[in-house]
Structures are given as C-alpha cells and as structure tokens.
CSV table of C-alpha atoms and ligand atoms in Angstrom, one decimal:
chain,number,residue,atom,x,y,z
A,1,GLY,CA,32.8,97.7,125.0
A,2,VAL,CA,33.4,100.5,127.5
A,3,ASP,CA,37.1,100.7,126.5
A,4,THR,CA,36.2,101.9,123.1
A,5,LEU,CA,34.1,104.8,124.2
A,6,MET,CA,35.3,108.4,123.8
A,7,ARG,CA,35.6,111.5,125.9
A,8,ILE,CA,33.8,114.1,123.9
A,9,PRO,CA,33.9,117.9,124.6
A,10,PRO,CA,31.2,120.2,123.3
A,11,SER,CA,33.5,121.4,120.5
A,12,GLU,CA,33.7,117.9,119.1
A,13,LEU,CA,30.0,117.2,119.6
A,14,LYS,CA,29.3,120.3,117.5
A,15,LEU,CA,31.0,118.8,114.5
A,16,HIS,CA,28.2,116.2,114.3
A,17,ARG,CA,25.1,118.2,113.5
A,18,ARG,CA,24.2,117.0,110.1
A,19,ARG,CA,21.4,114.8,109.0
A,20,ASP,CA,23.9,112.1,107.9
A,21,ASP,CA,26.2,112.6,110.9
A,22,ALA,CA,24.2,113.5,114.0
A,23,TRP,CA,25.3,113.1,117.6
A,24,SER,CA,23.6,114.4,120.7
A,25,ALA,CA,24.2,114.3,124.4
A,26,PHE,CA,21.7,113.2,127.0
A,27,ASN,CA,22.5,113.0,130.7
A,28,GLY,CA,26.2,113.1,130.1
A,29,LYS,CA,26.2,110.4,127.4
A,30,VAL,CA,26.8,111.0,123.7
A,31,TYR,CA,24.8,109.1,121.2
A,32,ASN,CA,25.0,108.8,117.4
A,33,ILE,CA,21.3,109.4,116.6
A,34,THR,CA,21.8,109.3,112.8
A,35,ALA,CA,20.2,105.8,112.3
A,36,TYR,CA,17.3,106.6,114.7
A,37,LEU,CA,16.2,109.8,113.1
A,38,PRO,CA,13.7,108.3,110.6
A,39,PHE,CA,12.2,106.2,113.4
A,40,HIS,CA,11.6,109.0,116.0
A,41,PRO,CA,7.9,109.1,116.7
A,42,GLY,CA,8.2,112.9,117.2
A,43,GLY,CA,9.7,113.3,113.8
A,44,GLU,CA,13.1,113.9,112.3
A,45,LYS,CA,12.9,117.7,112.5
A,46,GLU,CA,12.3,117.7,116.2
A,47,LEU,CA,15.1,115.4,116.9
A,48,MET,CA,17.5,117.3,114.6
A,49,ARG,CA,17.0,120.3,117.0
A,50,VAL,CA,19.4,118.6,119.4
A,51,ALA,CA,22.0,117.4,116.8
A,52,GLY,CA,25.5,118.6,117.7
A,53,ARG,CA,24.5,119.7,121.2
A,54,ASP,CA,23.3,118.7,124.6
A,55,GLY,CA,19.6,117.6,124.3
A,56,THR,CA,19.0,116.7,128.0
A,57,LYS,CA,16.7,119.6,128.7
A,58,LEU,CA,14.5,119.3,125.5
A,59,PHE,CA,14.3,115.6,126.0
A,60,ALA,CA,13.2,116.0,129.6
A,61,GLU,CA,10.6,118.6,128.6
A,62,THR,CA,9.0,116.4,125.9
A,63,HIS,CA,9.1,112.9,127.3
A,64,ALA,CA,10.9,112.3,130.6
A,65,TRP,CA,9.2,108.9,130.7
A,66,VAL,CA,11.0,107.5,127.6
A,67,ASN,CA,14.0,105.2,128.5
A,68,LEU,CA,16.6,106.6,126.2
A,69,ASP,CA,19.5,104.7,127.7
A,70,PHE,CA,17.7,101.4,126.8
A,71,MET,CA,16.6,102.5,123.3
A,72,LEU,CA,19.9,103.9,122.1
A,73,ASP,CA,22.3,101.6,123.9
A,74,SER,CA,23.9,100.4,120.7
A,75,CYS,CA,24.3,104.1,119.5
A,76,LEU,CA,26.4,105.1,122.5
A,77,VAL,CA,29.7,106.7,121.4
A,78,GLY,CA,31.0,108.2,124.6
A,79,PHE,CA,30.8,110.6,127.4
A,80,LEU,CA,30.4,114.4,127.4
A,81,VAL,CA,33.3,116.1,129.1
A,82,SER,CA,34.2,119.7,129.6
A,83,GLU,CA,36.4,121.5,127.1
A,84,PRO,CA,40.0,120.9,127.8
A,85,SER,CA,41.6,124.1,128.9
A,86,ASP,CA,45.0,125.2,127.5
B,101,HEM,C1,7.8,111.3,120.9
B,101,HEM,C2,12.0,108.9,121.6
B,101,HEM,C3,14.4,113.1,121.4
B,101,HEM,C4,10.2,115.5,120.7
B,101,HEM,C5,8.8,110.3,121.2
B,101,HEM,C6,8.4,108.9,121.5
B,101,HEM,C7,9.6,108.3,121.7
B,101,HEM,C8,10.7,109.2,121.5
B,101,HEM,C9,9.8,106.8,122.1
B,101,HEM,C10,7.0,108.4,121.7
B,101,HEM,C11,6.6,108.7,123.1
B,101,HEM,C12,5.3,108.3,123.5
B,101,HEM,O1,4.4,108.1,122.7
B,101,HEM,O2,5.0,108.1,124.8
B,101,HEM,C13,13.0,109.9,121.6
B,101,HEM,C14,14.4,109.6,121.7
B,101,HEM,C15,15.1,110.8,121.7
B,101,HEM,C16,14.1,111.8,121.5
B,101,HEM,C17,15.0,108.2,122.0
B,101,HEM,C18,16.5,111.0,121.8
B,101,HEM,C19,17.4,110.4,121.0
B,101,HEM,C20,13.5,114.1,121.3
B,101,HEM,C21,13.8,115.6,121.3
B,101,HEM,C22,12.6,116.2,121.1
B,101,HEM,C23,11.6,115.2,120.9
B,101,HEM,C24,15.1,116.1,121.6
B,101,HEM,C25,12.3,117.7,121.0
B,101,HEM,C26,13.1,118.6,120.5
B,101,HEM,C27,9.2,114.5,120.7
B,101,HEM,C28,7.8,114.9,120.5
B,101,HEM,C29,7.1,113.7,120.6
B,101,HEM,C30,8.1,112.6,120.8
B,101,HEM,C31,7.3,116.3,120.3
B,101,HEM,C32,5.6,113.5,120.5
B,101,HEM,C33,5.2,113.1,119.2
B,101,HEM,C34,3.7,112.8,119.2
B,101,HEM,O3,3.2,112.1,120.0
B,101,HEM,O4,3.0,113.5,118.4
B,101,HEM,N1,10.1,110.4,121.2
B,101,HEM,N2,12.8,111.2,121.4
B,101,HEM,N3,12.1,114.0,121.1
B,101,HEM,N4,9.4,113.2,120.8
B,101,HEM,FE1,11.1,112.2,121.1
C-alpha cells in the first residue's frame, strides 16, 4: 500500500543501477525495473540506460504513448525527492 512506499533521493536511486538490482524514476515515481528488463520490447540494453537514474526524458522521447504507470504498477517502490540538505 501507499504507506509502505519510500521517499527516494537521487543518491539512493543511484545505488540501484545493476542488472540484478535496477531502479529507475519516471515522472516522479521510482520503479524497480529488474523483473521487467527481459520483457522490454526495446531490449534490456536500452532499458538499462536509465537504471539508477531519472528516465523520464528518454522514455518520453522513445514512446510517450506507452502507459508506464499501468504496466509497472506492481513495481512501484516510492517517490523521487530532492537530496536532503545538511
Ligand atoms: C519499445 C515499454 C523504457 C526504448 C517499448 C514498448 C513498450 C515499452 C511497451 C513497445 C511499444 C510499441 O511497440 O508501441 C517500456 C517501459 C519502460 C521503457 C515500461 C520503462 C520502464 C525505455 C527507455 C528506452 C526505451 C528508457 C530508451 C532508453 C525503447 C525502444 C523501443 C521500445 C527503442 C522500440 C523497440 C522497437 O520497436 O524496435 N518499450 N519502455 N524504453 N522501448 Fe521501451
């Protein structure tokens, strides 16, 4: 549920850029894309380009018509937030 979702700054997102632990952010939402990688019609390599970072721009450039929210609903891990300042 929504209560289990995390607030994820870019520094945390960056820690998940491996083939076996890949997260990416799209429109402010962070998804665990690991399980989806082998199923991406555009290929694993293309999708791995956005692992560990914000993929909003690349996604919009390639297929703005794809409903990512719907497709990856069960892979949602949290929301992208700005880096906490200290
Ligand atoms: C194709 C989903 C991220 C590059 C597709 C298609 C889907 C899809 C459903 C087929 C679209 C169609 O035939 O109309 C997703 C999802 C993504 C994602 C859910 C995010 C998790 C990306 C990113 C890139 C990318 C970040 C680029 C870096 C491509 C390319 C194709 C494609 C090039 C065309 C493949 C072809 O038809 O030969 N993707 N995609 N995708 N995707 Fe993605």
